[in-house]
């Protein structure tokens, strides 16, 4: 059992080195000085564990990585300039020309783009499967399948995969598993404990938690992390800045309080929406009416703030009027910060994959607002369209 309070307030911090400052210092430096050539030579030979240049190692970033790795129960972690920098570096690190990926359908749009429009240029093919049925992963595996990529749940239609079962199938076949765990944060779902090899985060969401940074994380074994460090991390260079690492450390201190608070508020808002006549569906994995509720309970600890509804109306003007009428929910992409958000699927172009999407699908993110304030806001917006 991981000790979250210890990880967040102590792990990786060597206060005596920094005048016993309570908060870790921001090492806003690109490079480091050496006493002599011999010392420089030694450092360059082991750049991951030395301080040479901040595209490799930086003390502020190092503290952050130790904490995130411990939260995800993996040996090590690396921090990136965005979730996509982390996701692309991780995927690229496992595939070569001629390889094959099995990926859950309806995954994050830019990850989907990476697979369908970018990796194809380098001879890497991806098969997308309906991940609600574990058998679909088994059926899609080929001789050249190198990775299975999961997103449980995905962040618009909230379909789950049985993480433990898919990890077991992959292990049998010698295939590496990756999961985008941004939806859950390390506090509500622990994929490593279920057998997943690589855990990815858009830290722009819960880990940062204040809508003020774009960042990403890769968590995994020391062996995988060292290989990614020496190749994709330093070679593609999509690293986090020390300042954004420092801001994430700041955000982490309230992670547990935010996640707990959001769970309580979301439960109230979801209950309100489930009983509203203008709503036909509430798609939240931990709603008792979610078709995969029992799987959600098995692998997720508590509700997080992101979910969708289907409105009972299909008239696009009414859907737009409903969204435009919201005041406490801000119209916007992303999530995981303090502010509550609304994002209508009708803002997509027609190029997107359409499994389960429809114009009356509206995604909500419940932030740190008072539940009553959010429910009042929804009430007045519904009254505009009834
Ligand atoms: C936001 C998001 C990403 C991309 O992360 P960035 O930090 O925006 O690059 C990837 N996956 C999921 C599920 C996301 O929500």
Short mmCIF file of C-alpha atoms and ligand atoms in Angstrom, two decimals:
data_model
loop_
_atom_site.label_atom_id
_atom_site.label_comp_id
_atom_site.label_asym_id
_atom_site.label_seq_id
_atom_site.Cartn_x
_atom_site.Cartn_y
_atom_site.Cartn_z
CA UNK A 1 0.00 0.00 0.00
CA UNK A 2 1.54 3.30 -1.06
CA UNK A 3 1.80 6.05 1.55
CA UNK A 4 0.40 9.00 -0.40
CA UNK A 5 1.09 11.62 2.30
CA UNK A 6 4.72 10.52 2.58
CA UNK A 7 5.17 10.56 -1.20
CA UNK A 8 3.66 14.02 -1.63
CA UNK A 9 5.30 15.75 1.34
CA UNK A 10 8.64 13.98 1.70
CA UNK A 11 9.74 11.55 -1.00
CA UNK A 12 12.60 12.82 -3.17
CA UNK A 13 13.09 15.99 -1.15
CA UNK A 14 16.46 16.58 0.50
CA UNK A 15 15.69 19.74 2.45
CA UNK A 16 19.05 19.93 4.18
CA UNK A 17 20.62 20.49 0.74
CA UNK A 18 18.41 23.55 0.17
CA UNK A 19 18.72 25.49 3.45
CA UNK A 20 15.83 23.43 4.86
CA UNK A 21 13.34 25.24 2.67
CA UNK A 22 9.94 23.55 2.97
CA UNK A 23 9.19 23.72 -0.74
CA UNK A 24 11.72 22.37 -3.24
CA UNK A 25 13.72 25.00 -5.11
CA UNK A 26 13.21 25.80 -8.76
CA UNK A 27 16.46 25.04 -10.62
CA UNK A 28 15.79 27.30 -13.58
CA UNK A 29 19.07 26.49 -15.29
CA UNK A 30 19.98 24.95 -18.63
CA UNK A 31 23.41 23.61 -17.66
CA UNK A 32 25.74 22.73 -14.80
CA UNK A 33 29.42 23.49 -14.07
CA UNK A 34 32.31 21.04 -13.55
CA UNK A 35 35.47 21.29 -11.47
CA UNK A 36 37.63 19.52 -14.04
CA UNK A 37 37.60 17.46 -17.22
CA UNK A 38 37.58 14.18 -15.33
CA UNK A 39 34.37 15.13 -13.51
CA UNK A 40 32.75 16.21 -16.80
CA UNK A 41 33.73 12.94 -18.45
CA UNK A 42 32.17 10.88 -15.67
CA UNK A 43 28.95 12.89 -15.77
CA UNK A 44 28.53 12.56 -19.54
CA UNK A 45 29.03 8.80 -19.29
CA UNK A 46 25.98 8.54 -16.99
CA UNK A 47 23.84 11.48 -17.98
CA UNK A 48 20.63 10.09 -16.43
CA UNK A 49 22.15 10.13 -12.94
CA UNK A 50 24.32 13.24 -13.35
CA UNK A 51 23.69 16.94 -13.74
CA UNK A 52 25.00 18.01 -17.14
CA UNK A 53 22.26 19.73 -19.11
CA UNK A 54 18.55 20.22 -18.38
CA UNK A 55 17.40 18.37 -21.51
CA UNK A 56 18.68 15.37 -19.59
CA UNK A 57 18.49 15.83 -15.84
CA UNK A 58 17.42 18.72 -13.62
CA UNK A 59 17.04 18.56 -9.81
CA UNK A 60 13.52 20.06 -9.72
CA UNK A 61 12.34 17.65 -12.41
CA UNK A 62 14.02 14.76 -10.61
CA UNK A 63 12.04 15.38 -7.40
CA UNK A 64 8.84 15.45 -9.42
CA UNK A 65 9.62 12.21 -11.26
CA UNK A 66 10.36 10.35 -8.01
CA UNK A 67 6.97 11.36 -6.62
CA UNK A 68 4.96 10.50 -9.73
CA UNK A 69 6.72 7.12 -10.10
CA UNK A 70 5.90 6.30 -6.47
CA UNK A 71 2.27 7.38 -6.90
CA UNK A 72 1.97 5.11 -9.95
CA UNK A 73 3.86 2.30 -8.17
CA UNK A 74 6.49 2.03 -10.91
CA UNK A 75 10.28 2.12 -10.55
CA UNK A 76 10.83 5.38 -12.40
CA UNK A 77 9.20 8.18 -14.38
CA UNK A 78 10.06 10.86 -16.92
CA UNK A 79 8.39 14.28 -17.30
CA UNK A 80 7.53 15.85 -20.66
CA UNK A 81 6.39 19.15 -22.16
CA UNK A 82 2.88 17.79 -22.77
CA UNK A 83 0.81 14.66 -22.48
CA UNK A 84 1.28 14.15 -26.22
CA UNK A 85 5.08 14.48 -25.93
CA UNK A 86 4.99 11.69 -23.33
CA UNK A 87 2.52 9.52 -25.25
CA UNK A 88 4.34 9.85 -28.58
CA UNK A 89 7.78 9.23 -27.02
CA UNK A 90 6.49 6.13 -25.24
CA UNK A 91 4.78 4.63 -28.28
CA UNK A 92 7.68 5.38 -30.63
CA UNK A 93 10.10 3.76 -28.18
CA UNK A 94 8.43 0.34 -28.64
CA UNK A 95 7.76 0.14 -32.39
CA UNK A 96 9.81 -0.23 -35.55
CA UNK A 97 8.98 -0.26 -39.24
CA UNK A 98 6.73 -3.30 -39.91
CA UNK A 99 5.30 -3.50 -36.37
CA UNK A 100 1.67 -3.53 -35.33
CA UNK A 101 -0.28 -1.87 -32.51
CA UNK A 102 -3.60 -2.93 -30.99
CA UNK A 103 -5.39 0.09 -29.56
CA UNK A 104 -8.73 0.69 -27.90
CA UNK A 105 -11.19 2.56 -30.16
CA UNK A 106 -12.32 6.13 -29.44
CA UNK A 107 -9.01 6.95 -27.82
CA UNK A 108 -7.80 10.52 -27.27
CA UNK A 109 -8.01 12.32 -30.63
CA UNK A 110 -4.32 13.25 -30.93
CA UNK A 111 -3.16 9.79 -29.90
CA UNK A 112 -5.46 8.49 -32.59
CA UNK A 113 -3.90 10.93 -35.07
CA UNK A 114 -0.41 9.80 -34.05
CA UNK A 115 -1.36 6.22 -34.89
CA UNK A 116 -3.39 6.80 -38.05
CA UNK A 117 -1.53 9.67 -39.71
CA UNK A 118 1.99 9.72 -38.28
CA UNK A 119 3.12 6.18 -37.44
CA UNK A 120 1.69 4.88 -40.74
CA UNK A 121 4.34 6.98 -42.53
CA UNK A 122 6.96 4.86 -40.79
CA UNK A 123 5.33 1.50 -41.55
CA UNK A 124 3.57 0.98 -38.22
CA UNK A 125 -0.05 -0.15 -38.47
CA UNK A 126 -2.73 0.11 -35.76
CA UNK A 127 -5.89 -1.96 -35.29
CA UNK A 128 -8.61 -0.27 -33.20
CA UNK A 129 -10.90 -2.52 -31.17
CA UNK A 130 -14.03 -2.16 -29.06
CA UNK A 131 -12.32 -2.58 -25.71
CA UNK A 132 -15.45 -3.43 -23.74
CA UNK A 133 -14.97 -7.05 -24.82
CA UNK A 134 -11.52 -8.38 -23.83
CA UNK A 135 -11.71 -11.05 -26.55
CA UNK A 136 -11.39 -8.30 -29.17
CA UNK A 137 -7.80 -7.64 -28.06
CA UNK A 138 -6.96 -11.33 -28.33
CA UNK A 139 -8.45 -11.56 -31.82
CA UNK A 140 -6.57 -8.49 -33.06
CA UNK A 141 -3.11 -9.67 -31.98
CA UNK A 142 -0.74 -10.56 -34.84
CA UNK A 143 2.78 -11.98 -34.95
CA UNK A 144 4.18 -8.45 -35.30
CA UNK A 145 2.05 -6.85 -32.56
CA UNK A 146 4.42 -4.99 -30.24
CA UNK A 147 2.12 -2.99 -27.98
CA UNK A 148 -1.44 -2.92 -26.70
CA UNK A 149 -2.61 0.60 -25.92
CA UNK A 150 -5.43 1.24 -23.43
CA UNK A 151 -7.41 4.21 -22.24
CA UNK A 152 -9.78 3.04 -19.52
CA UNK A 153 -12.06 4.84 -19.57
CA UNK A 154 -11.75 6.93 -22.70
CA UNK A 155 -12.56 10.56 -22.13
CA UNK A 156 -15.74 11.16 -24.12
CA UNK A 157 -17.88 8.01 -24.13
CA UNK A 158 -16.29 6.45 -21.02
CA UNK A 159 -15.93 2.87 -22.18
CA UNK A 160 -13.82 0.66 -19.91
CA UNK A 161 -11.38 -2.14 -20.56
CA UNK A 162 -10.75 -4.98 -18.11
CA UNK A 163 -7.19 -3.85 -17.41
CA UNK A 164 -6.05 -6.94 -15.54
CA UNK A 165 -7.44 -9.32 -18.18
CA UNK A 166 -5.89 -7.42 -21.11
CA UNK A 167 -2.53 -7.20 -19.28
CA UNK A 168 -2.58 -10.98 -18.76
CA UNK A 169 -3.28 -11.66 -22.45
CA UNK A 170 -0.47 -9.31 -23.46
CA UNK A 171 1.99 -10.93 -21.04
CA UNK A 172 1.26 -14.37 -22.47
CA UNK A 173 1.95 -13.06 -25.96
CA UNK A 174 5.11 -11.12 -24.98
CA UNK A 175 3.45 -7.78 -25.84
CA UNK A 176 4.07 -4.54 -23.92
CA UNK A 177 1.03 -2.77 -22.48
CA UNK A 178 0.58 1.00 -22.23
CA UNK A 179 -2.30 2.88 -20.62
CA UNK A 180 -3.30 6.53 -20.63
CA UNK A 181 -4.30 6.97 -16.97
CA UNK A 182 -5.06 10.71 -17.15
CA UNK A 183 -8.77 10.21 -16.44
CA UNK A 184 -8.21 8.54 -13.10
CA UNK A 185 -5.04 10.10 -11.68
CA UNK A 186 -2.73 7.73 -9.78
CA UNK A 187 -5.02 8.04 -6.76
CA UNK A 188 -8.08 6.36 -8.21
CA UNK A 189 -6.66 3.69 -10.53
CA UNK A 190 -3.35 1.80 -10.22
CA UNK A 191 -2.60 0.12 -13.57
CA UNK A 192 0.88 -1.12 -12.55
CA UNK A 193 -0.69 -3.22 -9.81
CA UNK A 194 -2.93 -4.72 -12.51
CA UNK A 195 0.06 -5.70 -14.67
CA UNK A 196 0.38 -2.76 -17.07
CA UNK A 197 3.97 -1.96 -18.15
CA UNK A 198 3.84 1.74 -19.05
CA UNK A 199 1.54 4.35 -17.50
CA UNK A 200 1.03 7.66 -19.26
CA UNK A 201 -0.41 10.94 -18.06
CA UNK A 202 -1.47 14.21 -19.44
CA UNK A 203 -0.30 16.09 -16.34
CA UNK A 204 -2.14 19.11 -17.75
CA UNK A 205 -5.16 17.50 -16.06
CA UNK A 206 -5.30 16.30 -12.42
CA UNK A 207 -1.56 16.17 -11.68
CA UNK A 208 -1.08 19.87 -12.44
CA UNK A 209 -4.60 20.51 -11.25
CA UNK A 210 -4.80 24.29 -11.68
CA UNK A 211 -5.14 24.78 -15.45
CA UNK A 212 -1.80 26.57 -15.58
CA UNK A 213 0.54 24.01 -17.16
CA UNK A 214 0.69 21.65 -20.13
CA UNK A 215 2.82 18.61 -19.21
CA UNK A 216 3.03 14.83 -19.45
CA UNK A 217 4.51 11.80 -17.68
CA UNK A 218 5.77 8.31 -18.57
CA UNK A 219 5.99 5.80 -15.70
CA UNK A 220 7.54 2.34 -15.97
CA UNK A 221 10.39 -0.01 -15.11
CA UNK A 222 13.94 1.35 -14.74
CA UNK A 223 14.91 -0.60 -17.84
CA UNK A 224 12.20 0.94 -20.02
CA UNK A 225 12.68 4.42 -18.58
CA UNK A 226 16.46 4.35 -19.13
CA UNK A 227 15.98 3.29 -22.75
CA UNK A 228 13.38 6.03 -23.36
CA UNK A 229 15.65 8.58 -21.60
CA UNK A 230 18.62 7.76 -23.84
CA UNK A 231 16.58 7.76 -27.04
CA UNK A 232 13.21 9.55 -27.25
CA UNK A 233 13.57 11.79 -24.18
CA UNK A 234 16.95 13.29 -25.09
CA UNK A 235 16.67 12.70 -28.84
CA UNK A 236 13.21 14.12 -29.52
CA UNK A 237 13.67 16.59 -26.67
CA UNK A 238 10.05 17.10 -25.62
CA UNK A 239 11.08 17.66 -22.00
CA UNK A 240 9.26 19.56 -19.26
CA UNK A 241 10.66 22.96 -18.25
CA UNK A 242 11.93 23.21 -14.66
CA UNK A 243 9.31 25.88 -13.95
CA UNK A 244 6.43 23.66 -15.11
CA UNK A 245 7.88 20.79 -13.05
CA UNK A 246 7.89 23.11 -10.05
CA UNK A 247 4.28 24.10 -10.71
CA UNK A 248 3.32 20.44 -10.93
CA UNK A 249 5.01 19.80 -7.58
CA UNK A 250 2.92 22.64 -6.20
CA UNK A 251 -0.24 21.18 -7.74
CA UNK A 252 0.54 17.71 -6.35
CA UNK A 253 0.35 18.94 -2.75
CA UNK A 254 -3.42 19.32 -3.06
CA UNK A 255 -3.99 16.29 -5.32
CA UNK A 256 -5.59 14.14 -2.65
CA UNK A 257 -7.79 16.95 -1.32
CA UNK A 258 -8.92 17.85 -4.85
CA UNK A 259 -9.65 14.26 -5.88
CA UNK A 260 -11.67 13.62 -2.69
CA UNK A 261 -13.64 16.83 -3.04
CA UNK A 262 -14.33 16.26 -6.74
CA UNK A 263 -15.60 12.73 -5.99
CA UNK A 264 -18.21 14.08 -3.56
CA UNK A 265 -19.35 16.92 -5.83
CA UNK A 266 -19.47 14.73 -8.94
CA UNK A 267 -21.64 12.13 -7.19
CA UNK A 268 -24.19 14.85 -6.36
CA UNK A 269 -24.18 16.37 -9.84
CA UNK A 270 -24.45 12.96 -11.53
CA UNK A 271 -27.38 12.03 -9.29
CA UNK A 272 -29.13 15.28 -10.20
CA UNK A 273 -28.61 14.67 -13.93
CA UNK A 274 -29.74 11.03 -13.73
CA UNK A 275 -33.07 12.18 -12.39
CA UNK A 276 -33.58 15.01 -14.87
CA UNK A 277 -36.22 14.46 -17.59
CA UNK A 278 -34.13 16.33 -20.19
CA UNK A 279 -31.28 13.81 -19.85
CA UNK A 280 -31.52 10.36 -21.47
CA UNK A 281 -28.09 9.01 -20.43
CA UNK A 282 -25.37 9.86 -17.94
CA UNK A 283 -22.09 8.27 -18.98
CA UNK A 284 -20.04 8.07 -15.78
CA UNK A 285 -18.17 4.81 -15.06
CA UNK A 286 -19.08 4.94 -11.38
CA UNK A 287 -22.76 5.66 -11.94
CA UNK A 288 -24.78 2.56 -11.03
CA UNK A 289 -26.47 2.82 -14.43
CA UNK A 290 -23.21 2.59 -16.40
CA UNK A 291 -23.27 -0.74 -18.29
CA UNK A 292 -19.75 -1.54 -17.00
CA UNK A 293 -20.37 -0.40 -13.42
CA UNK A 294 -19.16 -3.63 -11.81
CA UNK A 295 -15.87 -3.48 -13.74
CA UNK A 296 -15.49 0.18 -12.77
CA UNK A 297 -15.91 -0.68 -9.09
CA UNK A 298 -13.35 -3.48 -9.46
CA UNK A 299 -10.59 -1.32 -10.91
CA UNK A 300 -11.37 2.28 -9.90
CA UNK A 301 -11.42 3.60 -6.35
CA UNK A 302 -13.72 6.62 -6.57
CA UNK A 303 -15.57 8.82 -9.07
CA UNK A 304 -13.58 11.51 -10.82
CA UNK A 305 -15.01 14.68 -12.32
CA UNK A 306 -15.32 13.91 -16.04
CA UNK A 307 -18.47 12.44 -17.62
CA UNK A 308 -20.91 12.96 -20.48
CA UNK A 309 -24.67 13.18 -20.83
CA UNK A 310 -27.02 12.72 -23.76
CA UNK A 311 -29.66 15.42 -23.89
CA UNK A 312 -33.24 14.39 -24.60
CA UNK A 313 -33.35 16.89 -27.48
CA UNK A 314 -31.63 16.45 -30.84
CA UNK A 315 -32.27 19.93 -32.26
CA UNK A 316 -28.76 21.42 -32.64
CA UNK A 317 -29.98 24.95 -31.84
CA UNK A 318 -31.46 23.79 -28.54
CA UNK A 319 -28.30 21.90 -27.62
CA UNK A 320 -26.25 25.01 -28.36
CA UNK A 321 -28.65 27.20 -26.39
CA UNK A 322 -28.36 24.85 -23.39
CA UNK A 323 -24.55 24.95 -23.48
CA UNK A 324 -24.44 28.72 -24.10
CA UNK A 325 -26.77 29.28 -21.13
CA UNK A 326 -24.42 27.71 -18.59
CA UNK A 327 -22.60 30.26 -16.44
CA UNK A 328 -20.72 28.37 -13.72
CA UNK A 329 -19.61 25.68 -16.18
CA UNK A 330 -17.16 27.37 -18.56
CA UNK A 331 -17.23 26.31 -22.23
CA UNK A 332 -13.79 24.83 -22.88
CA UNK A 333 -11.60 21.85 -23.66
CA UNK A 334 -9.34 20.06 -21.17
CA UNK A 335 -10.24 19.35 -17.52
CA UNK A 336 -8.61 18.47 -14.20
CA UNK A 337 -8.29 22.05 -12.90
CA UNK A 338 -10.24 24.02 -10.32
CA UNK A 339 -12.89 25.27 -12.77
CA UNK A 340 -15.91 23.31 -13.95
CA UNK A 341 -16.18 22.92 -17.71
CA UNK A 342 -18.60 21.93 -20.46
CA UNK A 343 -17.64 20.61 -23.89
CA UNK A 344 -20.29 19.69 -26.49
CA UNK A 345 -19.56 16.93 -29.03
CA UNK A 346 -21.22 19.04 -31.72
CA UNK A 347 -18.08 21.18 -31.79
CA UNK A 348 -16.25 18.32 -33.59
CA UNK A 349 -15.73 18.21 -37.30
CA UNK A 350 -17.02 15.18 -39.20
CA UNK A 351 -13.57 13.63 -39.53
CA UNK A 352 -13.67 12.19 -36.02
CA UNK A 353 -14.45 8.54 -35.44
CA UNK A 354 -18.11 8.37 -34.65
CA UNK A 355 -18.62 5.23 -32.55
CA UNK A 356 -21.09 6.30 -29.93
CA UNK A 357 -20.72 10.03 -30.62
CA UNK A 358 -23.78 12.09 -31.42
CA UNK A 359 -24.69 15.77 -31.41
CA UNK A 360 -26.64 15.50 -28.15
CA UNK A 361 -23.53 14.24 -26.32
CA UNK A 362 -22.21 16.85 -23.89
CA UNK A 363 -19.16 16.37 -21.71
CA UNK A 364 -18.91 17.94 -18.26
CA UNK A 365 -16.00 18.36 -15.91
CA UNK A 366 -16.79 19.00 -12.26
CA UNK A 367 -14.05 21.05 -10.60
CA UNK A 368 -13.85 22.56 -7.15
CA UNK A 369 -17.13 24.52 -7.28
CA UNK A 370 -19.88 24.03 -4.70
CA UNK A 371 -22.25 21.25 -5.83
CA UNK A 372 -25.32 23.47 -5.26
CA UNK A 373 -23.86 26.18 -7.44
CA UNK A 374 -23.36 23.71 -10.30
CA UNK A 375 -26.83 22.20 -9.92
CA UNK A 376 -28.45 25.68 -9.88
CA UNK A 377 -26.53 26.50 -13.05
CA UNK A 378 -27.73 23.32 -14.79
CA UNK A 379 -31.29 24.00 -13.62
CA UNK A 380 -31.42 27.45 -15.19
CA UNK A 381 -29.85 26.19 -18.44
CA UNK A 382 -32.40 23.32 -18.69
CA UNK A 383 -35.21 25.82 -18.10
CA UNK A 384 -34.15 27.66 -21.28
CA UNK A 385 -34.84 24.61 -23.46
CA UNK A 386 -37.99 23.16 -21.87
C1 LIG B 1 -5.43 15.98 -22.57
C2 LIG B 1 -5.24 14.55 -22.83
C3 LIG B 1 -4.11 14.09 -23.52
C4 LIG B 1 -3.08 15.00 -24.13
O1 LIG B 1 -2.38 15.68 -23.16
P1 LIG B 1 -1.71 17.14 -23.41
O2 LIG B 1 -1.12 17.45 -22.09
O3 LIG B 1 -2.83 18.04 -23.80
O4 LIG B 1 -0.72 16.98 -24.49
C5 LIG B 1 -3.96 12.72 -23.66
N1 LIG B 1 -4.87 11.87 -23.18
C6 LIG B 1 -5.97 12.27 -22.54
C7 LIG B 1 -6.94 11.27 -22.03
C8 LIG B 1 -6.20 13.63 -22.35
O5 LIG B 1 -7.30 14.04 -21.73
#
